[in-house]
Coordinates of C-alpha atoms in Angstrom, one line a residue:
M1 CA -23.2 48.3 29.8
K2 CA -20.8 46.4 32.5
R3 CA -22.3 44.2 34.8
T4 CA -21.2 44.0 38.6
V5 CA -20.9 40.7 40.0
S6 CA -22.5 41.0 43.5
R7 CA -22.2 38.7 46.5
R8 CA -25.2 37.0 45.7
D9 CA -24.1 36.0 42.1
F10 CA -20.7 34.7 44.0
L11 CA -22.3 32.7 46.1
A12 CA -25.1 31.4 43.4
M13 CA -21.8 30.3 41.5
S14 CA -20.3 28.8 44.3
A15 CA -23.5 26.8 45.1
R16 CA -23.3 25.4 41.5
G17 CA -20.1 23.6 42.4
I18 CA -17.1 25.7 41.5
G19 CA -14.0 24.8 43.3
A20 CA -16.2 22.0 45.1
A21 CA -14.8 18.7 46.1
V22 CA -16.4 15.6 46.0
V23 CA -16.7 13.8 49.1
S24 CA -15.8 10.2 49.6
Y25 CA -16.5 7.8 52.6
G26 CA -15.1 4.8 51.9
L27 CA -14.3 2.0 49.7
L28 CA -17.4 2.2 47.4
G29 CA -16.2 5.7 46.7
C30 CA -18.3 8.3 44.5
S31 CA -18.7 6.3 41.1
S32 CA -20.0 8.8 38.5
S33 CA -21.3 7.7 34.9
E34 CA -18.3 5.1 34.2
D35 CA -20.3 3.5 31.2
E36 CA -19.9 6.9 29.5
A37 CA -17.5 7.9 26.9
T38 CA -14.4 9.8 28.2
V39 CA -11.0 10.8 26.9
Q40 CA -7.7 9.5 27.7
A41 CA -5.7 11.8 30.2
S42 CA -2.4 12.2 31.9
F43 CA -1.2 13.8 34.9
M44 CA 1.1 16.5 34.4
H45 CA 0.6 18.8 37.2
G46 CA 1.1 16.5 40.3
V47 CA -0.8 15.5 43.3
A48 CA -1.4 17.6 46.4
S49 CA -3.3 17.1 49.7
G50 CA -4.5 19.9 52.3
D51 CA -6.9 21.3 54.7
P52 CA -6.5 18.0 57.0
L53 CA -9.0 17.1 59.5
H54 CA -9.2 14.4 62.5
D55 CA -10.8 12.0 59.9
A56 CA -10.7 13.5 56.4
V57 CA -8.3 15.5 54.0
I58 CA -8.6 17.1 50.6
L59 CA -6.8 15.2 47.6
W60 CA -6.2 17.0 44.6
T61 CA -5.0 16.6 40.7
R62 CA -5.3 17.9 37.3
A63 CA -5.9 15.5 34.5
T64 CA -4.5 16.7 31.3
P65 CA -6.9 15.3 28.7
E66 CA -5.6 14.3 25.0
S67 CA -8.7 15.7 23.4
A68 CA -11.6 17.8 24.5
G69 CA -14.5 16.0 26.8
A70 CA -15.0 14.7 30.0
V71 CA -12.3 12.5 32.0
L72 CA -12.8 9.7 34.4
V73 CA -10.4 10.2 37.3
S74 CA -10.0 7.3 40.1
W75 CA -8.5 7.6 43.5
E76 CA -7.0 5.2 46.3
V77 CA -6.2 5.9 49.8
A78 CA -4.0 3.5 51.5
L79 CA -2.1 3.1 54.7
D80 CA 0.8 1.8 52.6
S81 CA 2.8 3.3 49.9
K82 CA 2.2 0.0 47.9
F83 CA -1.5 0.3 48.3
N84 CA -2.1 -3.2 49.7
D85 CA -4.2 -1.6 52.5
V86 CA -6.8 0.6 50.7
V87 CA -9.2 2.4 52.9
N88 CA -10.7 4.9 50.7
A89 CA -11.5 4.9 46.9
G90 CA -13.7 6.2 44.2
S91 CA -13.7 7.9 40.9
M92 CA -15.4 11.1 39.3
R93 CA -15.7 13.0 36.2
T94 CA -14.0 16.0 35.5
N95 CA -14.1 18.5 32.4
A96 CA -13.4 21.8 30.9
D97 CA -16.0 23.3 33.4
K98 CA -13.2 22.6 36.1
D99 CA -10.4 22.9 34.1
Y100 CA -10.1 19.2 34.7
T101 CA -9.3 19.7 38.0
V102 CA -10.1 16.7 40.5
K103 CA -10.7 17.5 44.3
V104 CA -11.8 14.9 46.6
D105 CA -12.8 15.0 50.4
A106 CA -11.6 11.8 51.7
R107 CA -13.4 11.3 54.6
G108 CA -13.7 8.1 57.2
L109 CA -9.8 8.4 58.0
E110 CA -8.2 8.0 61.6
A111 CA -6.8 10.9 63.6
G112 CA -3.0 11.4 63.4
K113 CA -2.1 9.1 60.7
T114 CA -0.3 8.9 57.7
Y115 CA -1.9 8.3 54.3
Y116 CA -0.8 7.7 50.7
Y117 CA -2.9 8.3 47.7
R118 CA -2.9 8.4 43.8
F119 CA -5.2 9.0 40.9
K120 CA -5.8 7.1 37.8
T121 CA -7.3 7.4 34.3
G122 CA -7.3 4.9 31.5
D123 CA -3.9 3.4 31.7
N124 CA -2.3 6.3 33.5
T125 CA -1.6 6.7 37.2
S126 CA -0.2 9.9 39.0
S127 CA 2.6 10.0 41.2
V128 CA 2.1 8.9 45.1
G129 CA 1.3 11.6 47.4
T130 CA 1.9 11.5 51.2
T131 CA -0.5 13.4 53.5
K132 CA -1.4 13.3 57.3
T133 CA -4.8 13.8 59.3
L134 CA -4.8 16.0 62.4
P135 CA -4.0 14.3 65.9
E136 CA -6.0 14.2 68.7
G137 CA -5.7 14.2 72.5
A138 CA -2.2 14.7 74.2
V139 CA 0.4 16.2 71.1
S140 CA 3.9 16.5 72.3
Q141 CA 5.0 18.2 69.1
V142 CA 3.7 20.0 65.8
K143 CA 6.0 21.2 63.4
F144 CA 4.9 23.7 60.3
A145 CA 6.9 24.7 57.3
V146 CA 5.8 28.3 56.8
M147 CA 6.7 30.2 53.2
S148 CA 4.9 32.8 50.9
C149 CA 5.5 35.0 47.8
A150 CA 6.6 32.6 45.0
N151 CA 7.1 34.9 41.7
F152 CA 7.6 32.4 38.8
P153 CA 10.0 34.5 36.7
A154 CA 11.9 36.0 39.5
G155 CA 13.7 33.0 39.9
Y156 CA 13.7 29.1 40.6
F157 CA 11.7 27.6 43.4
H158 CA 14.3 25.9 45.4
V159 CA 12.9 27.3 48.6
Y160 CA 10.0 24.6 47.9
D161 CA 12.8 21.8 47.0
M162 CA 14.8 22.5 50.2
A163 CA 11.5 22.6 52.5
S164 CA 10.5 19.0 50.8
N165 CA 13.5 17.3 52.4
E166 CA 12.2 18.0 55.8
S167 CA 11.0 14.7 57.2
D168 CA 8.9 15.7 60.0
L169 CA 6.7 18.3 59.0
D170 CA 3.0 18.2 59.8
A171 CA 1.8 20.6 57.2
V172 CA 3.0 23.7 55.2
L173 CA 1.2 26.8 55.7
H174 CA 1.2 28.7 52.7
L175 CA 0.3 32.3 53.4
G176 CA -0.2 33.8 50.2
D177 CA 1.2 35.1 47.1
Y178 CA 1.2 31.6 45.8
L179 CA 1.2 33.1 42.2
Y180 CA 1.6 36.8 40.9
E181 CA -0.5 38.5 38.3
Y182 CA 1.8 40.7 36.5
A183 CA 2.5 40.5 32.7
R184 CA 5.6 39.2 31.0
G185 CA 8.4 41.8 31.5
E186 CA 7.1 43.4 34.6
Y187 CA 7.7 42.8 38.5
A188 CA 11.1 40.8 39.0
S189 CA 11.1 39.6 35.6
E190 CA 14.8 40.7 34.6
D191 CA 16.1 37.1 34.4
A192 CA 13.1 35.3 33.3
A193 CA 14.1 34.7 29.4
E194 CA 17.4 33.6 30.5
L195 CA 16.3 31.3 33.1
G196 CA 13.4 29.8 30.9
R197 CA 10.6 31.2 33.1
E198 CA 8.9 33.9 31.3
V199 CA 5.0 33.7 32.6
L200 CA 2.0 32.1 30.5
P201 CA 0.1 33.8 29.6
E202 CA 2.1 36.9 28.5
G203 CA -0.3 39.5 29.6
E204 CA -1.7 40.5 32.8
L205 CA -4.1 38.3 34.3
F206 CA -7.6 39.6 34.2
A207 CA -10.2 37.0 33.4
L208 CA -10.9 33.2 34.5
N209 CA -8.7 31.1 31.9
D210 CA -5.7 33.8 32.3
Y211 CA -5.7 32.8 36.1
R212 CA -6.0 29.0 34.9
T213 CA -3.2 29.4 32.4
R214 CA -0.8 31.0 35.2
Y215 CA -1.8 28.4 37.8
A216 CA -1.1 25.4 35.3
Q217 CA 2.4 27.0 34.7
Y218 CA 3.2 27.3 38.4
R219 CA 2.0 23.5 39.0
G220 CA 4.2 22.6 36.4
D221 CA 7.1 23.5 38.0
A222 CA 9.2 20.2 39.6
S223 CA 10.0 21.5 42.7
L224 CA 6.6 22.9 43.8
Q225 CA 5.2 19.2 43.0
K226 CA 7.6 17.5 45.0
L227 CA 6.5 19.8 48.1
H228 CA 2.9 19.1 47.7
A229 CA 3.0 15.4 47.1
A230 CA 5.1 15.2 50.5
V231 CA 3.0 17.0 52.7
P232 CA -0.5 18.6 53.0
F233 CA -0.8 22.2 52.6
I234 CA -2.9 24.6 54.5
T235 CA -3.3 27.9 52.4
V236 CA -4.7 31.2 52.5
W237 CA -4.5 33.8 49.7
D238 CA -2.9 37.2 49.9
D239 CA -2.9 40.0 47.3
H240 CA -1.4 38.7 44.0
E241 CA -3.8 35.8 43.7
V242 CA -6.1 38.7 42.6
A243 CA -4.2 41.9 42.2
N244 CA -1.6 43.8 44.0
D245 CA -2.5 45.3 47.1
T246 CA -5.9 44.2 46.8
W247 CA -8.8 45.5 49.1
K248 CA -12.5 44.4 49.3
N249 CA -13.6 46.7 46.3
G250 CA -10.5 47.2 44.4
A251 CA -6.8 46.9 44.2
E252 CA -3.6 49.0 43.4
N253 CA -3.0 46.9 40.2
H254 CA -6.5 47.2 38.8
N255 CA -6.7 50.2 36.8
D256 CA -9.3 52.0 34.8
G257 CA -10.0 50.4 31.5
E258 CA -9.1 46.7 33.0
G259 CA -12.9 45.8 33.5
D260 CA -14.9 45.1 36.4
F261 CA -12.8 44.3 39.6
D262 CA -15.6 42.5 41.2
Q263 CA -15.9 40.1 38.0
R264 CA -11.9 39.7 38.2
K265 CA -12.2 38.9 41.8
V266 CA -14.8 36.4 41.0
D267 CA -12.7 34.5 38.4
A268 CA -9.5 34.9 40.2
L269 CA -11.0 33.3 43.1
Q270 CA -12.7 30.5 41.1
A271 CA -9.3 29.2 39.8
Y272 CA -7.8 29.4 43.4
F273 CA -10.4 27.0 44.6
E274 CA -9.9 25.0 41.4
W275 CA -6.2 24.5 41.8
L276 CA -5.5 24.6 45.4
P277 CA -6.4 21.6 47.9
I278 CA -8.5 23.8 49.9
R279 CA -11.8 23.0 51.5
P280 CA -14.5 25.7 51.2
Y281 CA -15.5 27.1 54.5
R282 CA -19.2 26.6 53.7
E283 CA -20.4 24.6 51.1
D284 CA -22.0 27.4 49.0
D285 CA -19.3 29.8 49.8
N286 CA -15.8 30.0 48.2
E287 CA -14.8 33.5 49.3
E288 CA -14.7 33.1 53.0
I289 CA -11.5 31.2 53.5
F290 CA -10.9 31.8 57.5
R291 CA -11.2 28.3 59.5
S292 CA -9.5 26.5 62.2
F293 CA -7.2 23.3 62.4
N294 CA -6.9 21.7 66.1
Y295 CA -3.8 19.7 66.6
G296 CA -4.9 17.8 69.7
D297 CA -4.2 19.7 72.9
L298 CA -1.2 21.3 71.7
V299 CA -1.9 23.8 68.7
D300 CA -5.1 25.6 67.4
L301 CA -4.5 27.1 64.1
H302 CA -6.5 29.8 62.9
M303 CA -6.1 30.7 59.1
L304 CA -7.1 34.2 58.2
D305 CA -8.2 36.7 55.2
T306 CA -6.7 39.9 55.6
R307 CA -7.3 40.7 51.6
I308 CA -10.6 40.0 50.5
I309 CA -13.5 39.9 52.7
G310 CA -13.4 42.9 55.1
R311 CA -10.5 45.0 54.2
D312 CA -11.1 48.7 53.8
E313 CA -8.8 50.5 51.4
Q314 CA -5.3 51.4 52.7
L315 CA -4.3 54.6 53.8
T316 CA -1.3 55.9 51.8
F317 CA 1.6 58.7 53.1
D318 CA 1.2 60.9 49.9
T319 CA -2.4 62.0 51.1
Y320 CA -0.6 63.7 54.4
I321 CA 2.4 65.2 52.5
D322 CA 1.8 68.8 51.1
P323 CA 2.8 68.7 47.9
T324 CA 3.9 72.3 47.9
T325 CA 6.1 72.4 51.3
G326 CA 6.6 68.6 51.8
A327 CA 5.0 68.9 55.2
F328 CA 3.6 65.9 56.7
D329 CA 0.2 66.2 58.3
G330 CA 1.1 63.8 61.3
E331 CA -2.3 65.0 63.4
K332 CA -4.4 64.1 60.4
F333 CA -2.7 60.8 60.1
E334 CA -2.6 59.7 63.7
Q335 CA -6.4 60.8 63.7
D336 CA -7.4 58.5 60.4
L337 CA -5.0 55.6 61.4
G338 CA -6.7 55.4 65.0
L339 CA -10.2 55.1 63.7
T340 CA -12.3 52.5 65.2
D341 CA -14.6 51.3 62.4
R342 CA -11.2 50.8 60.0
T343 CA -11.2 47.3 59.3
M344 CA -9.0 44.5 57.8
L345 CA -10.8 41.5 59.0
G346 CA -14.2 42.5 58.7
Q347 CA -17.1 42.3 61.3
L348 CA -18.0 38.4 60.3
Q349 CA -14.5 37.5 60.5
M350 CA -13.7 39.3 63.5
I351 CA -16.4 37.8 65.6
W352 CA -15.5 34.5 64.3
L353 CA -12.1 34.9 65.5
Q354 CA -12.9 36.4 68.8
G355 CA -15.5 33.2 69.2
Q356 CA -12.5 31.0 68.3
L357 CA -9.9 32.4 70.8
L358 CA -12.4 32.6 73.6
S359 CA -13.4 28.9 73.2
A360 CA -10.1 27.4 72.4
N361 CA -8.3 25.0 74.6
G362 CA -5.1 24.7 72.7
K363 CA -1.8 25.2 74.6
W364 CA -1.0 27.6 71.7
Q365 CA -3.0 29.7 69.8
V366 CA -1.6 30.4 66.4
L367 CA -2.8 32.9 63.6
G368 CA -1.9 32.0 60.2
Q369 CA -2.3 35.3 57.9
Q370 CA -0.6 37.6 55.5
V371 CA 0.9 40.7 56.9
L372 CA 3.1 41.9 59.7
M373 CA 1.1 42.2 62.9
G374 CA 4.3 43.7 65.0
K375 CA 4.3 47.4 65.1
M376 CA 6.9 48.3 62.6
F377 CA 7.4 51.9 63.4
L378 CA 10.5 53.9 61.8
P379 CA 11.2 57.7 61.8
A380 CA 8.7 59.5 59.6
A381 CA 11.7 60.9 57.3
I382 CA 12.4 57.2 56.6
A383 CA 8.9 55.6 56.6
T384 CA 7.8 58.6 53.6
Q385 CA 11.4 57.7 51.9
Q386 CA 12.3 61.5 52.2
L387 CA 15.5 60.0 53.8
T388 CA 17.2 56.7 53.3
V389 CA 18.4 54.5 56.7
A390 CA 21.9 55.5 55.9
Q391 CA 20.9 59.3 55.2
Y392 CA 19.0 59.4 58.8
A393 CA 21.8 57.8 60.5
E394 CA 24.4 60.0 59.1
L395 CA 22.2 63.4 59.6
G396 CA 21.2 62.3 62.8
A397 CA 24.4 61.8 64.3
L398 CA 25.7 64.8 62.8
A399 CA 22.5 66.8 64.3
Q400 CA 23.6 65.0 67.9
L401 CA 27.3 66.5 67.4
A402 CA 25.8 70.2 66.3
A403 CA 23.5 70.2 69.6
R404 CA 26.3 68.7 71.8
A405 CA 28.5 71.7 70.5
Q406 CA 25.8 74.5 70.9
A407 CA 25.6 73.3 74.5
G408 CA 29.5 73.7 74.9
D409 CA 30.1 69.9 75.5
P410 CA 33.7 70.1 76.4
T411 CA 34.2 66.1 75.8
L412 CA 34.0 67.0 71.9
T413 CA 37.0 65.6 70.4
P414 CA 39.0 67.8 67.8
E415 CA 38.0 65.0 65.2
E416 CA 34.7 65.6 66.2
L417 CA 34.9 69.3 65.7
A418 CA 36.5 69.0 62.5
Y419 CA 33.9 66.6 61.1
L420 CA 31.0 68.8 62.4
Q421 CA 32.6 71.9 60.7
A422 CA 33.1 70.1 57.5
N423 CA 29.4 68.9 57.2
Q424 CA 27.5 71.6 59.4
H425 CA 25.8 72.6 55.6
K426 CA 23.9 69.8 55.6
L427 CA 21.8 70.5 58.4
T428 CA 19.5 72.9 56.8
P429 CA 15.9 73.8 58.3
E430 CA 14.4 71.4 56.0
V431 CA 16.6 68.4 57.2
L432 CA 16.1 69.2 61.2
A433 CA 12.1 69.5 60.8
L434 CA 12.4 66.0 59.0
L435 CA 14.8 64.6 61.9
Q436 CA 12.4 66.0 64.2
L437 CA 9.3 64.3 62.9
P438 CA 8.2 61.3 64.9
S439 CA 8.2 57.7 64.5
I440 CA 5.0 56.3 62.2
P441 CA 4.5 52.8 60.7
Y442 CA 6.5 52.2 57.4
N443 CA 4.0 50.0 55.7
L444 CA 0.4 51.1 55.9
D445 CA -0.9 47.7 54.2
A446 CA 0.1 45.8 57.0
W447 CA -1.6 45.8 60.6
D448 CA 0.0 49.2 61.5
G449 CA -2.6 50.6 59.1
Y450 CA -5.4 48.9 60.9
A451 CA -4.4 49.5 64.7
Y452 CA -7.6 49.0 66.3
E453 CA -8.5 45.8 65.2
R454 CA -5.1 44.9 66.2
E455 CA -5.7 45.9 69.4
V456 CA -8.9 44.2 69.8
I457 CA -7.1 40.7 68.7
L458 CA -4.2 41.1 71.3
G459 CA -6.8 42.0 74.1
T460 CA -9.0 39.0 73.3
A461 CA -6.0 36.8 73.6
K462 CA -4.7 38.4 76.7
S463 CA -8.1 38.2 78.3
R464 CA -7.4 34.6 78.6
N465 CA -3.8 34.3 79.2
Q466 CA -3.4 32.6 75.7
N467 CA 0.4 31.7 74.3
L468 CA -0.4 33.8 70.8
V469 CA 1.9 33.2 68.0
V470 CA 1.2 35.1 64.6
L471 CA 2.8 33.7 61.5
A472 CA 2.9 36.2 58.4
G473 CA 4.4 36.4 54.9
D474 CA 3.7 39.2 52.3
T475 CA 6.9 41.0 53.0
H476 CA 9.2 38.9 51.3
N477 CA 12.0 39.3 54.3
A478 CA 12.1 37.5 57.5
W479 CA 11.1 39.1 60.6
A480 CA 10.7 38.6 64.5
N481 CA 8.3 40.9 66.7
D482 CA 7.5 40.8 70.4
L483 CA 3.5 41.7 70.1
R484 CA 3.1 44.5 72.3
D485 CA -0.5 46.1 73.5
I486 CA -1.3 49.5 73.8
N487 CA -0.9 49.2 77.5
G488 CA 2.9 48.2 76.8
D489 CA 2.3 44.3 77.7
V490 CA 3.8 42.0 75.4
V491 CA 0.9 39.6 74.7
G492 CA 2.5 37.3 71.8
V493 CA 5.1 36.9 69.4
E494 CA 5.3 37.3 65.5
F495 CA 7.6 35.0 63.4
A496 CA 7.8 36.3 59.5
T497 CA 8.9 34.3 56.8
A498 CA 11.1 35.4 53.9
S499 CA 9.7 34.9 50.3
V500 CA 10.0 31.7 47.9
S501 CA 11.6 34.2 45.1
S502 CA 10.1 37.9 45.2
P503 CA 12.9 40.4 45.9
G504 CA 12.7 42.1 49.5
L505 CA 13.8 45.2 51.0
E506 CA 17.2 44.7 49.5
L507 CA 16.0 45.9 46.2
Y508 CA 13.8 48.7 47.1
L509 CA 16.6 50.1 49.7
G510 CA 19.4 49.5 46.8
L511 CA 21.6 47.4 49.4
T512 CA 24.9 46.2 48.2
P513 CA 26.1 43.1 49.7
E514 CA 28.2 45.1 52.1
Q515 CA 25.2 47.0 53.3
V516 CA 23.1 44.3 54.3
V517 CA 24.0 43.6 57.5
P518 CA 24.7 47.0 59.1
T519 CA 21.3 48.0 57.3
E520 CA 19.7 44.8 59.3
A521 CA 21.3 45.9 62.7
A522 CA 19.8 49.6 62.3
I523 CA 16.5 48.7 61.4
T524 CA 16.2 46.4 64.5
G525 CA 17.7 49.4 66.4
L526 CA 15.3 51.7 65.2
V527 CA 12.3 49.4 65.7
S528 CA 11.7 48.8 69.6
D529 CA 10.1 45.7 69.3
L530 CA 11.8 43.9 66.4
K531 CA 14.2 41.5 67.5
Y532 CA 15.4 40.0 64.3
T533 CA 15.3 40.7 60.3
N534 CA 16.8 39.3 57.4
L535 CA 16.6 41.8 54.4
A536 CA 18.3 39.9 51.6
D537 CA 17.6 36.2 51.3
R538 CA 15.1 33.9 50.1
G539 CA 13.7 31.0 52.2
Y540 CA 11.4 30.0 54.2
M541 CA 10.8 28.8 58.3
T542 CA 9.8 26.1 60.3
V543 CA 7.8 26.6 63.4
T544 CA 7.8 23.8 66.0
F545 CA 5.6 24.0 68.9
T546 CA 5.9 21.7 72.2
P547 CA 4.2 22.0 75.4
E548 CA 7.1 24.2 76.7
K549 CA 8.0 26.6 74.0
V550 CA 7.5 27.6 70.3
S551 CA 10.9 27.6 68.2
S552 CA 11.1 29.1 64.7
E553 CA 13.9 28.5 62.5
W554 CA 14.6 30.4 59.4
R555 CA 16.3 28.9 56.6
Y556 CA 17.8 30.1 53.2
V557 CA 19.1 29.2 49.7
S558 CA 22.2 30.3 48.0
S559 CA 20.8 31.4 44.7
I560 CA 17.5 31.5 43.2
K561 CA 19.1 32.4 39.8
S562 CA 21.2 29.2 39.4
A563 CA 19.9 25.9 38.6
E564 CA 21.8 24.3 41.6
Y565 CA 21.7 25.7 45.1
T566 CA 22.7 24.9 48.7
E567 CA 21.5 26.1 52.0
K568 CA 23.0 29.3 53.3
T569 CA 24.1 27.9 56.4
E570 CA 25.7 31.1 57.8
R571 CA 22.9 33.2 57.7
R572 CA 20.4 30.5 59.4
M573 CA 18.7 31.6 62.5
S574 CA 16.5 30.6 65.3
A575 CA 14.2 32.2 67.9
S576 CA 12.1 30.7 70.4
S577 CA 9.3 31.7 73.0
A578 CA 8.4 30.2 76.1
A579 CA 5.3 29.1 77.0
G580 CA 3.3 31.6 79.6
N581 CA 6.2 34.1 78.8
P582 CA 5.9 35.7 75.7
G583 CA 8.8 37.3 74.1
V584 CA 11.2 36.4 71.4
E585 CA 14.5 35.0 72.5
L586 CA 17.0 34.5 69.7
G587 CA 19.2 31.9 69.3

């Protein structure tokens, strides 16, 4: 008989220390049974830091043991890279129960300071990491690198390498899909063998050791190690840390015969907390990862979970398409889309977020989360994939010519009339019906599928005239949107990052290189609040806040299929929004 893991079970496991960090307050550290026998180990997975506070930061490493048994690991935190001025130190034992990972919550630090850290075990010393605590008081600038969607077999992690060369970052915001759960040979793996990037384990990830093995492979990547060592990460998960299109009770990529989903989720989240430098929201709970970071008087960063804790199952277009006639039931679709009890965040997280926004005093209120919040409405014929963008443009123009001819428009040229006569047969009743359908959301996995909660968030920010910036990942493409509420007012802006390596709409739309720019222009023309998109390149964005404005810059790599790369400077783009005057301005 299968056993379902309940929330109580999950909390009990968390209370036993799964994913927890050892708290270290100073030079006395946290010594743990140093006289007991331990095995030798090395540091093959680098070092990392994350979740900075004004007086603390999470430090991470993994000890790779030479044989079975516990490993004693010590750490040092210093104000200088030579460790002459050590301010925090201690030691702990790790073992197979923690997958030999080490997490230290280094406390007693000073606000707005750069620190250096390292780990030791036996005669081996790790590489040196650099981290920062949050600043207090008046702050003139905060700069984040924002990224998501790193698929190991799809190509090299050059995006991580390029970001590691940024010298003035305060943090990396990783908005999910830190890894992918697919088996070898599946999604975006066509070049994996040639690139030497076939996934481990070979099969799809279901159990704890599967997820641990995949994390170990990712964390062995030199580019990812370089970025982790250079700057603290602030992370949230998306769906692929568990399974594709996860929601609170299941996932699109969890099928019959694949075991109990709740157990799979518990295992996936345990591995996430073991391998990422993240501080639990509460000491006894590793499921809730929504949390805030305050960068003085300038930025309040609120990291959200739009996947695990509260999301209702996604709507799907095929539910509303008659299998016999192909007719789309727009009335039923709109009714379901607007349900007020339909949730992405869940009641607990929504109450928390509203409380944060209503009490926050930072100049900028920033939501770091996974999916697009901007209203990405496309003509229904395109959104339901009954017509491509190019087909819609061609047939729409043809229909306009036909309407002008029927109305007796005297300005029609002989060339236009000849074109209409040669192509009139394409305007079948079915095509004309498709062209008359309204615009609808193209991505029901995003906030467009959870419209009521989006309005609650926008209304909360609007009630205090806050400068709202939403950061998003998930789609594998770059976007910039105005965030407009139901009353037509622009309440904030959204900047979304391209992927580290996962393919985007250029693959799904089958775009040739020559079609990319015209298609980008066509889509921005079709979506009223969309100001910018990049549909073809892998990269990341930097988002810089000052008291006067927020600026985003999208940067791209030349290739992820070659061991060498350069920056694709011709595709670099920037945008900004002024404090007190929301709206995306390009350039």
